[in-house]
JSON list of C-alpha atoms in Angstrom, two decimals:
[
{"chain": "A", "resi": 176, "resn": "MET", "atom": "CA", "xyz": [-72.53, -70.77, -33.90]},
{"chain": "A", "resi": 177, "resn": "ILE", "atom": "CA", "xyz": [-70.46, -71.57, -31.12]},
{"chain": "A", "resi": 178, "resn": "ASP", "atom": "CA", "xyz": [-67.63, -72.04, -33.59]},
{"chain": "A", "resi": 179, "resn": "ALA", "atom": "CA", "xyz": [-68.39, -68.62, -35.04]},
{"chain": "A", "resi": 180, "resn": "ASN", "atom": "CA", "xyz": [-68.55, -67.09, -31.43]},
{"chain": "A", "resi": 181, "resn": "SER", "atom": "CA", "xyz": [-65.45, -68.97, -30.44]},
{"chain": "A", "resi": 182, "resn": "LYS", "atom": "CA", "xyz": [-63.78, -67.59, -33.47]},
{"chain": "A", "resi": 183, "resn": "THR", "atom": "CA", "xyz": [-65.00, -64.26, -32.94]},
{"chain": "A", "resi": 184, "resn": "ASN", "atom": "CA", "xyz": [-63.76, -64.42, -29.44]},
{"chain": "A", "resi": 185, "resn": "ARG", "atom": "CA", "xyz": [-60.38, -65.60, -30.24]},
{"chain": "A", "resi": 186, "resn": "PHE", "atom": "CA", "xyz": [-60.24, -63.13, -32.93]},
{"chain": "A", "resi": 187, "resn": "LEU", "atom": "CA", "xyz": [-61.15, -60.40, -30.44]},
{"chain": "A", "resi": 188, "resn": "GLU", "atom": "CA", "xyz": [-58.83, -61.73, -27.88]},
{"chain": "A", "resi": 189, "resn": "ALA", "atom": "CA", "xyz": [-55.95, -61.83, -30.54]},
{"chain": "A", "resi": 190, "resn": "ILE", "atom": "CA", "xyz": [-56.84, -58.27, -31.37]},
{"chain": "A", "resi": 191, "resn": "GLU", "atom": "CA", "xyz": [-56.84, -57.32, -27.70]},
{"chain": "A", "resi": 192, "resn": "LYS", "atom": "CA", "xyz": [-53.53, -59.14, -27.19]},
{"chain": "A", "resi": 193, "resn": "TYR", "atom": "CA", "xyz": [-51.96, -57.41, -30.31]},
{"chain": "A", "resi": 194, "resn": "ALA", "atom": "CA", "xyz": [-53.34, -54.10, -28.89]},
{"chain": "A", "resi": 195, "resn": "GLU", "atom": "CA", "xyz": [-52.00, -54.88, -25.69]},
{"chain": "A", "resi": 196, "resn": "GLU", "atom": "CA", "xyz": [-48.53, -55.63, -27.14]},
{"chain": "A", "resi": 197, "resn": "GLN", "atom": "CA", "xyz": [-48.64, -52.47, -29.32]},
{"chain": "A", "resi": 198, "resn": "ARG", "atom": "CA", "xyz": [-49.58, -50.44, -26.25]},
{"chain": "A", "resi": 199, "resn": "SER", "atom": "CA", "xyz": [-46.87, -51.95, -24.36]},
{"chain": "A", "resi": 200, "resn": "GLU", "atom": "CA", "xyz": [-44.42, -51.25, -26.97]},
{"chain": "A", "resi": 201, "resn": "MET", "atom": "CA", "xyz": [-45.56, -47.86, -27.46]},
{"chain": "A", "resi": 202, "resn": "GLN", "atom": "CA", "xyz": [-45.34, -47.18, -23.72]},
{"chain": "A", "resi": 203, "resn": "ALA", "atom": "CA", "xyz": [-41.84, -48.66, -23.77]},
{"chain": "A", "resi": 204, "resn": "GLU", "atom": "CA", "xyz": [-40.85, -46.37, -26.70]},
{"chain": "A", "resi": 205, "resn": "ILE", "atom": "CA", "xyz": [-42.52, -43.41, -25.01]},
{"chain": "A", "resi": 206, "resn": "GLU", "atom": "CA", "xyz": [-40.81, -44.28, -21.70]},
{"chain": "A", "resi": 207, "resn": "ALA", "atom": "CA", "xyz": [-37.45, -44.67, -23.67]},
{"chain": "A", "resi": 208, "resn": "PHE", "atom": "CA", "xyz": [-38.10, -41.41, -25.53]},
{"chain": "A", "resi": 209, "resn": "ARG", "atom": "CA", "xyz": [-39.11, -39.59, -22.26]},
{"chain": "A", "resi": 210, "resn": "GLU", "atom": "CA", "xyz": [-35.88, -40.89, -20.62]},
{"chain": "A", "resi": 211, "resn": "GLU", "atom": "CA", "xyz": [-33.78, -39.96, -23.53]},
{"chain": "A", "resi": 212, "resn": "GLN", "atom": "CA", "xyz": [-35.24, -36.47, -23.61]},
{"chain": "A", "resi": 213, "resn": "LEU", "atom": "CA", "xyz": [-34.92, -36.14, -19.65]},
{"chain": "A", "resi": 214, "resn": "LYS", "atom": "CA", "xyz": [-31.34, -37.21, -20.03]},
{"chain": "A", "resi": 215, "resn": "ALA", "atom": "CA", "xyz": [-30.64, -34.87, -22.84]},
{"chain": "A", "resi": 216, "resn": "ALA", "atom": "CA", "xyz": [-32.27, -32.00, -21.07]},
{"chain": "A", "resi": 217, "resn": "ASN", "atom": "CA", "xyz": [-30.48, -32.91, -17.72]},
{"chain": "A", "resi": 218, "resn": "GLU", "atom": "CA", "xyz": [-27.14, -32.93, -19.51]},
{"chain": "A", "resi": 219, "resn": "GLU", "atom": "CA", "xyz": [-27.97, -29.58, -21.30]},
{"chain": "A", "resi": 220, "resn": "GLY", "atom": "CA", "xyz": [-29.20, -28.24, -18.05]},
{"chain": "A", "resi": 221, "resn": "THR", "atom": "CA", "xyz": [-25.91, -29.31, -16.20]},
{"chain": "A", "resi": 222, "resn": "ALA", "atom": "CA", "xyz": [-23.92, -27.75, -18.94]},
{"chain": "A", "resi": 223, "resn": "ALA", "atom": "CA", "xyz": [-25.78, -24.56, -18.78]},
{"chain": "A", "resi": 224, "resn": "ALA", "atom": "CA", "xyz": [-25.71, -24.60, -15.02]},
{"chain": "A", "resi": 225, "resn": "PHE", "atom": "CA", "xyz": [-21.92, -25.30, -15.17]},
{"chain": "A", "resi": 226, "resn": "GLU", "atom": "CA", "xyz": [-21.38, -22.44, -17.67]},
{"chain": "A", "resi": 227, "resn": "PHE", "atom": "CA", "xyz": [-23.60, -20.25, -15.43]},
{"chain": "A", "resi": 228, "resn": "ILE", "atom": "CA", "xyz": [-21.65, -21.11, -12.21]},
{"chain": "A", "resi": 229, "resn": "GLN", "atom": "CA", "xyz": [-18.38, -20.58, -14.05]},
{"chain": "A", "resi": 230, "resn": "ALA", "atom": "CA", "xyz": [-19.39, -17.19, -15.35]},
{"chain": "A", "resi": 231, "resn": "GLN", "atom": "CA", "xyz": [-20.61, -16.27, -11.92]},
{"chain": "A", "resi": 232, "resn": "LYS", "atom": "CA", "xyz": [-17.41, -17.49, -10.33]},
{"chain": "A", "resi": 233, "resn": "SER", "atom": "CA", "xyz": [-15.36, -15.48, -12.90]},
{"chain": "A", "resi": 234, "resn": "GLU", "atom": "CA", "xyz": [-17.42, -12.35, -12.17]},
{"chain": "A", "resi": 235, "resn": "PHE", "atom": "CA", "xyz": [-17.27, -12.95, -8.31]},
{"chain": "A", "resi": 236, "resn": "LYS", "atom": "CA", "xyz": [-13.34, -13.48, -8.60]},
{"chain": "A", "resi": 237, "resn": "ALA", "atom": "CA", "xyz": [-13.01, -10.30, -10.60]},
{"chain": "A", "resi": 238, "resn": "ALA", "atom": "CA", "xyz": [-15.00, -8.29, -8.29]},
{"chain": "A", "resi": 239, "resn": "LEU", "atom": "CA", "xyz": [-13.32, -9.67, -5.27]},
{"chain": "A", "resi": 240, "resn": "ALA", "atom": "CA", "xyz": [-9.81, -8.95, -6.86]},
{"chain": "A", "resi": 241, "resn": "LYS", "atom": "CA", "xyz": [-10.91, -5.29, -7.65]},
{"chain": "A", "resi": 242, "resn": "GLU", "atom": "CA", "xyz": [-12.38, -4.89, -4.16]},
{"chain": "A", "resi": 243, "resn": "THR", "atom": "CA", "xyz": [-9.12, -6.39, -2.63]},
{"chain": "A", "resi": 244, "resn": "ALA", "atom": "CA", "xyz": [-6.86, -4.22, -4.69]},
{"chain": "A", "resi": 245, "resn": "LEU", "atom": "CA", "xyz": [-8.88, -1.04, -3.69]},
{"chain": "A", "resi": 246, "resn": "LYS", "atom": "CA", "xyz": [-8.89, -2.00, -0.05]},
{"chain": "A", "resi": 247, "resn": "GLU", "atom": "CA", "xyz": [-5.14, -2.77, -0.28]},
{"chain": "A", "resi": 248, "resn": "THR", "atom": "CA", "xyz": [-4.43, 0.66, -1.95]},
{"chain": "A", "resi": 249, "resn": "ARG", "atom": "CA", "xyz": [-6.71, 2.48, 0.59]},
{"chain": "A", "resi": 250, "resn": "MET", "atom": "CA", "xyz": [-4.86, 0.48, 3.47]},
{"chain": "A", "resi": 251, "resn": "LYS", "atom": "CA", "xyz": [-1.48, 1.44, 2.14]},
{"chain": "A", "resi": 252, "resn": "ARG", "atom": "CA", "xyz": [-2.46, 5.01, 1.83]},
{"chain": "A", "resi": 253, "resn": "GLU", "atom": "CA", "xyz": [-3.76, 5.05, 5.36]},
{"chain": "A", "resi": 254, "resn": "LEU", "atom": "CA", "xyz": [-0.65, 3.25, 6.61]},
{"chain": "A", "resi": 255, "resn": "PHE", "atom": "CA", "xyz": [1.61, 5.78, 4.81]},
{"chain": "A", "resi": 256, "resn": "GLU", "atom": "CA", "xyz": [-0.40, 8.69, 6.24]},
{"chain": "A", "resi": 257, "resn": "LYS", "atom": "CA", "xyz": [-0.13, 7.25, 9.66]},
{"chain": "A", "resi": 258, "resn": "ARG", "atom": "CA", "xyz": [3.52, 6.63, 9.30]},
{"chain": "A", "resi": 259, "resn": "SER", "atom": "CA", "xyz": [4.11, 10.07, 8.03]},
{"chain": "A", "resi": 260, "resn": "GLU", "atom": "CA", "xyz": [2.09, 11.46, 10.86]},
{"chain": "A", "resi": 261, "resn": "MET", "atom": "CA", "xyz": [4.28, 9.57, 13.39]},
{"chain": "A", "resi": 262, "resn": "ALA", "atom": "CA", "xyz": [7.53, 10.35, 11.72]},
{"chain": "A", "resi": 263, "resn": "GLN", "atom": "CA", "xyz": [6.41, 14.21, 11.50]},
{"chain": "A", "resi": 264, "resn": "SER", "atom": "CA", "xyz": [5.51, 14.13, 15.20]},
{"chain": "A", "resi": 265, "resn": "VAL", "atom": "CA", "xyz": [8.94, 12.74, 16.10]},
{"chain": "A", "resi": 266, "resn": "TYR", "atom": "CA", "xyz": [10.49, 15.40, 13.85]},
{"chain": "A", "resi": 267, "resn": "ASP", "atom": "CA", "xyz": [8.57, 18.16, 15.38]},
{"chain": "A", "resi": 268, "resn": "GLU", "atom": "CA", "xyz": [9.53, 16.82, 18.81]},
{"chain": "A", "resi": 269, "resn": "ALA", "atom": "CA", "xyz": [13.05, 16.66, 17.90]},
{"chain": "A", "resi": 270, "resn": "GLU", "atom": "CA", "xyz": [12.94, 20.15, 16.45]},
{"chain": "A", "resi": 271, "resn": "LYS", "atom": "CA", "xyz": [11.43, 21.48, 19.69]},
{"chain": "A", "resi": 272, "resn": "ARG", "atom": "CA", "xyz": [13.98, 19.93, 21.82]},
{"chain": "A", "resi": 273, "resn": "LEU", "atom": "CA", "xyz": [16.67, 21.27, 19.60]},
{"chain": "A", "resi": 274, "resn": "CYS", "atom": "CA", "xyz": [15.27, 24.75, 19.84]},
{"chain": "A", "resi": 275, "resn": "ASP", "atom": "CA", "xyz": [15.03, 24.36, 23.58]},
{"chain": "A", "resi": 276, "resn": "PHE", "atom": "CA", "xyz": [18.76, 23.23, 23.65]},
{"chain": "A", "resi": 277, "resn": "THR", "atom": "CA", "xyz": [19.55, 26.55, 21.85]},
{"chain": "A", "resi": 278, "resn": "ALA", "atom": "CA", "xyz": [18.39, 28.56, 24.85]},
{"chain": "A", "resi": 279, "resn": "THR", "atom": "CA", "xyz": [20.92, 26.63, 27.28]},
{"chain": "A", "resi": 280, "resn": "ASN", "atom": "CA", "xyz": [24.58, 27.35, 28.22]},
{"chain": "A", "resi": 281, "resn": "LYS", "atom": "CA", "xyz": [25.30, 23.97, 26.72]},
{"chain": "A", "resi": 282, "resn": "TYR", "atom": "CA", "xyz": [24.45, 25.34, 23.30]},
{"chain": "A", "resi": 283, "resn": "ARG", "atom": "CA", "xyz": [27.11, 28.09, 23.73]},
{"chain": "A", "resi": 284, "resn": "GLU", "atom": "CA", "xyz": [29.61, 25.21, 24.42]},
{"chain": "A", "resi": 285, "resn": "TYR", "atom": "CA", "xyz": [28.36, 23.49, 21.33]},
{"chain": "A", "resi": 286, "resn": "ILE", "atom": "CA", "xyz": [28.90, 26.49, 19.13]},
{"chain": "A", "resi": 287, "resn": "ALA", "atom": "CA", "xyz": [32.38, 26.95, 20.46]},
{"chain": "A", "resi": 288, "resn": "THR", "atom": "CA", "xyz": [33.28, 23.39, 19.93]},
{"chain": "A", "resi": 289, "resn": "SER", "atom": "CA", "xyz": [31.83, 23.28, 16.37]},
{"chain": "A", "resi": 290, "resn": "ALA", "atom": "CA", "xyz": [33.76, 26.62, 15.55]},
{"chain": "A", "resi": 291, "resn": "ARG", "atom": "CA", "xyz": [36.98, 25.32, 16.83]},
{"chain": "A", "resi": 292, "resn": "LEU", "atom": "CA", "xyz": [36.74, 22.09, 14.83]},
{"chain": "A", "resi": 293, "resn": "ILE", "atom": "CA", "xyz": [35.76, 23.85, 11.63]},
{"chain": "A", "resi": 294, "resn": "SER", "atom": "CA", "xyz": [38.72, 26.25, 12.17]},
{"chain": "A", "resi": 295, "resn": "GLU", "atom": "CA", "xyz": [41.21, 23.48, 12.54]},
{"chain": "A", "resi": 296, "resn": "LYS", "atom": "CA", "xyz": [39.84, 21.87, 9.31]},
{"chain": "A", "resi": 297, "resn": "LEU", "atom": "CA", "xyz": [40.28, 25.13, 7.42]},
{"chain": "A", "resi": 298, "resn": "GLY", "atom": "CA", "xyz": [43.74, 25.92, 8.94]},
{"chain": "A", "resi": 299, "resn": "GLY", "atom": "CA", "xyz": [42.80, 29.36, 10.13]},
{"chain": "A", "resi": 300, "resn": "ARG", "atom": "CA", "xyz": [41.86, 30.73, 6.39]},
{"chain": "A", "resi": 301, "resn": "LYS", "atom": "CA", "xyz": [39.41, 33.50, 6.01]},
{"chain": "A", "resi": 302, "resn": "VAL", "atom": "CA", "xyz": [35.82, 32.38, 6.28]},
{"chain": "A", "resi": 303, "resn": "THR", "atom": "CA", "xyz": [32.26, 33.49, 6.10]},
{"chain": "A", "resi": 304, "resn": "VAL", "atom": "CA", "xyz": [30.39, 32.30, 9.12]},
{"chain": "A", "resi": 305, "resn": "SER", "atom": "CA", "xyz": [26.49, 32.10, 8.82]},
{"chain": "A", "resi": 306, "resn": "MET", "atom": "CA", "xyz": [24.30, 31.89, 11.81]},
{"chain": "A", "resi": 307, "resn": "MET", "atom": "CA", "xyz": [20.75, 32.76, 12.75]},
{"chain": "A", "resi": 308, "resn": "GLU", "atom": "CA", "xyz": [19.77, 36.28, 13.91]},
{"chain": "A", "resi": 309, "resn": "ARG", "atom": "CA", "xyz": [18.78, 35.01, 17.32]},
{"chain": "A", "resi": 310, "resn": "ASP", "atom": "CA", "xyz": [22.53, 33.79, 17.86]},
{"chain": "A", "resi": 311, "resn": "LYS", "atom": "CA", "xyz": [23.78, 37.42, 17.46]},
{"chain": "A", "resi": 312, "resn": "GLU", "atom": "CA", "xyz": [25.02, 37.54, 21.03]},
{"chain": "A", "resi": 313, "resn": "LEU", "atom": "CA", "xyz": [27.46, 34.75, 20.08]},
{"chain": "A", "resi": 314, "resn": "GLU", "atom": "CA", "xyz": [29.21, 36.87, 17.39]},
{"chain": "A", "resi": 315, "resn": "PRO", "atom": "CA", "xyz": [32.17, 37.86, 19.77]},
{"chain": "A", "resi": 316, "resn": "LEU", "atom": "CA", "xyz": [32.70, 33.95, 20.56]},
{"chain": "A", "resi": 317, "resn": "ILE", "atom": "CA", "xyz": [32.81, 33.28, 16.77]},
{"chain": "A", "resi": 318, "resn": "ARG", "atom": "CA", "xyz": [35.12, 36.24, 15.99]},
{"chain": "A", "resi": 319, "resn": "GLY", "atom": "CA", "xyz": [37.46, 34.95, 18.74]},
{"chain": "A", "resi": 320, "resn": "ILE", "atom": "CA", "xyz": [37.78, 31.62, 17.12]},
{"chain": "A", "resi": 321, "resn": "PHE", "atom": "CA", "xyz": [37.87, 32.89, 13.51]},
{"chain": "A", "resi": 322, "resn": "PRO", "atom": "CA", "xyz": [39.79, 36.18, 13.65]},
{"chain": "A", "resi": 323, "resn": "ASP", "atom": "CA", "xyz": [39.68, 36.81, 10.01]},
{"chain": "A", "resi": 324, "resn": "CYS", "atom": "CA", "xyz": [35.93, 36.18, 9.26]},
{"chain": "A", "resi": 325, "resn": "THR", "atom": "CA", "xyz": [32.79, 37.79, 7.95]},
{"chain": "A", "resi": 326, "resn": "VAL", "atom": "CA", "xyz": [29.65, 37.01, 10.06]},
{"chain": "A", "resi": 327, "resn": "ARG", "atom": "CA", "xyz": [26.41, 37.05, 8.32]},
{"chain": "A", "resi": 328, "resn": "PHE", "atom": "CA", "xyz": [22.90, 36.21, 9.59]},
{"chain": "A", "resi": 329, "resn": "ASP", "atom": "CA", "xyz": [21.13, 33.67, 7.45]},
{"chain": "A", "resi": 330, "resn": "ASP", "atom": "CA", "xyz": [17.17, 33.46, 7.80]},
{"chain": "A", "resi": 331, "resn": "SER", "atom": "CA", "xyz": [17.44, 29.93, 6.38]},
{"chain": "A", "resi": 332, "resn": "ILE", "atom": "CA", "xyz": [18.96, 28.64, 9.65]},
{"chain": "A", "resi": 333, "resn": "ARG", "atom": "CA", "xyz": [15.78, 28.19, 11.82]},
{"chain": "A", "resi": 334, "resn": "ILE", "atom": "CA", "xyz": [17.11, 26.01, 14.70]},
{"chain": "A", "resi": 335, "resn": "GLY", "atom": "CA", "xyz": [20.69, 26.92, 15.24]},
{"chain": "A", "resi": 336, "resn": "GLY", "atom": "CA", "xyz": [24.39, 26.28, 14.59]},
{"chain": "A", "resi": 337, "resn": "ILE", "atom": "CA", "xyz": [26.73, 27.57, 12.12]},
{"chain": "A", "resi": 338, "resn": "SER", "atom": "CA", "xyz": [27.87, 27.13, 8.57]},
{"chain": "A", "resi": 339, "resn": "CYS", "atom": "CA", "xyz": [31.24, 28.26, 7.35]},
{"chain": "A", "resi": 340, "resn": "SER", "atom": "CA", "xyz": [32.33, 28.91, 3.74]},
{"chain": "A", "resi": 341, "resn": "CYS", "atom": "CA", "xyz": [35.81, 29.25, 2.68]},
{"chain": "A", "resi": 342, "resn": "GLY", "atom": "CA", "xyz": [36.26, 30.79, -0.80]},
{"chain": "A", "resi": 343, "resn": "GLU", "atom": "CA", "xyz": [39.99, 29.98, -0.99]},
{"chain": "A", "resi": 344, "resn": "LEU", "atom": "CA", "xyz": [39.24, 26.27, -0.57]},
{"chain": "A", "resi": 345, "resn": "SER", "atom": "CA", "xyz": [35.80, 26.47, -2.33]},
{"chain": "A", "resi": 346, "resn": "ILE", "atom": "CA", "xyz": [34.23, 24.46, 0.41]},
{"chain": "A", "resi": 347, "resn": "VAL", "atom": "CA", "xyz": [31.21, 24.93, 2.70]},
{"chain": "A", "resi": 348, "resn": "ILE", "atom": "CA", "xyz": [30.99, 23.05, 6.11]},
{"chain": "A", "resi": 349, "resn": "ASP", "atom": "CA", "xyz": [27.54, 23.09, 7.33]},
{"chain": "A", "resi": 350, "resn": "ASP", "atom": "CA", "xyz": [27.25, 22.24, 10.98]},
{"chain": "A", "resi": 351, "resn": "THR", "atom": "CA", "xyz": [23.87, 23.69, 11.66]},
{"chain": "A", "resi": 352, "resn": "LEU", "atom": "CA", "xyz": [21.39, 21.88, 13.67]},
{"chain": "A", "resi": 353, "resn": "ASP", "atom": "CA", "xyz": [18.85, 22.24, 10.86]},
{"chain": "A", "resi": 354, "resn": "THR", "atom": "CA", "xyz": [21.15, 20.20, 8.59]},
{"chain": "A", "resi": 355, "resn": "LYS", "atom": "CA", "xyz": [21.74, 17.72, 11.13]},
{"chain": "A", "resi": 356, "resn": "LEU", "atom": "CA", "xyz": [18.09, 17.16, 11.79]},
{"chain": "A", "resi": 357, "resn": "GLU", "atom": "CA", "xyz": [17.53, 16.80, 8.06]},
{"chain": "A", "resi": 358, "resn": "ASP", "atom": "CA", "xyz": [20.31, 14.24, 7.60]},
{"chain": "A", "resi": 359, "resn": "ARG", "atom": "CA", "xyz": [18.77, 12.39, 10.54]},
{"chain": "A", "resi": 360, "resn": "LYS", "atom": "CA", "xyz": [15.37, 12.47, 8.86]},
{"chain": "A", "resi": 361, "resn": "ARG", "atom": "CA", "xyz": [16.92, 11.20, 5.63]},
{"chain": "A", "resi": 362, "resn": "LEU", "atom": "CA", "xyz": [18.70, 8.46, 7.44]},
{"chain": "A", "resi": 363, "resn": "PHE", "atom": "CA", "xyz": [15.46, 7.44, 9.31]},
{"chain": "A", "resi": 364, "resn": "VAL", "atom": "CA", "xyz": [13.45, 7.21, 6.17]},
{"chain": "A", "resi": 365, "resn": "GLU", "atom": "CA", "xyz": [16.21, 5.03, 4.48]},
{"chain": "A", "resi": 366, "resn": "THR", "atom": "CA", "xyz": [16.61, 2.75, 7.43]},
{"chain": "A", "resi": 367, "resn": "SER", "atom": "CA", "xyz": [13.33, 2.67, 9.19]},
{"chain": "A", "resi": 368, "resn": "GLY", "atom": "CA", "xyz": [11.54, 0.40, 6.95]},
{"chain": "A", "resi": 369, "resn": "LEU", "atom": "CA", "xyz": [8.62, 2.72, 6.93]},
{"chain": "A", "resi": 370, "resn": "VAL", "atom": "CA", "xyz": [8.44, 2.91, 3.27]},
{"chain": "A", "resi": 371, "resn": "VAL", "atom": "CA", "xyz": [5.04, 1.37, 1.85]},
{"chain": "A", "resi": 372, "resn": "GLU", "atom": "CA", "xyz": [5.39, -0.96, -0.96]}
]
């Protein structure tokens, strides 16, 4: 009976050992499978996360570029408006000073000098002299320099000065303060660097 027990025990031990080996193999396979699945899931998750991050990054870049462009446009517009206001303020001040100048004796001298220079250029030919109504008191001075002239009062001259046209030569010499100021404005805009790009 001992032999039978001993055989049974050895058989049971062999079964137990075999079962333990099978269990260990199964655990190793399960662990390998689990590792493989984790690795695959990790790789898949990393790829998905990378794609998600790239998509978010692209969206962020696009939104940032749009916001930057809008801000830049707004800032350029504000800068242009500020520069325009500054330039207009300078022009308004210059126009005011020119208007103040027309109320001085130096203005009378300025008109006389301007008329003499124009008369020399035109060689004493018949001219039409345009001036503003406010300068009517200077008409005798003009007629003294241009003996053969027609004087007309022009509402488009707002600041002062004279403009002469000679039909014989088909030319107009505009020496009004209005035109000089406009020429200065154009020169200022062209050379000031205040153009917004």
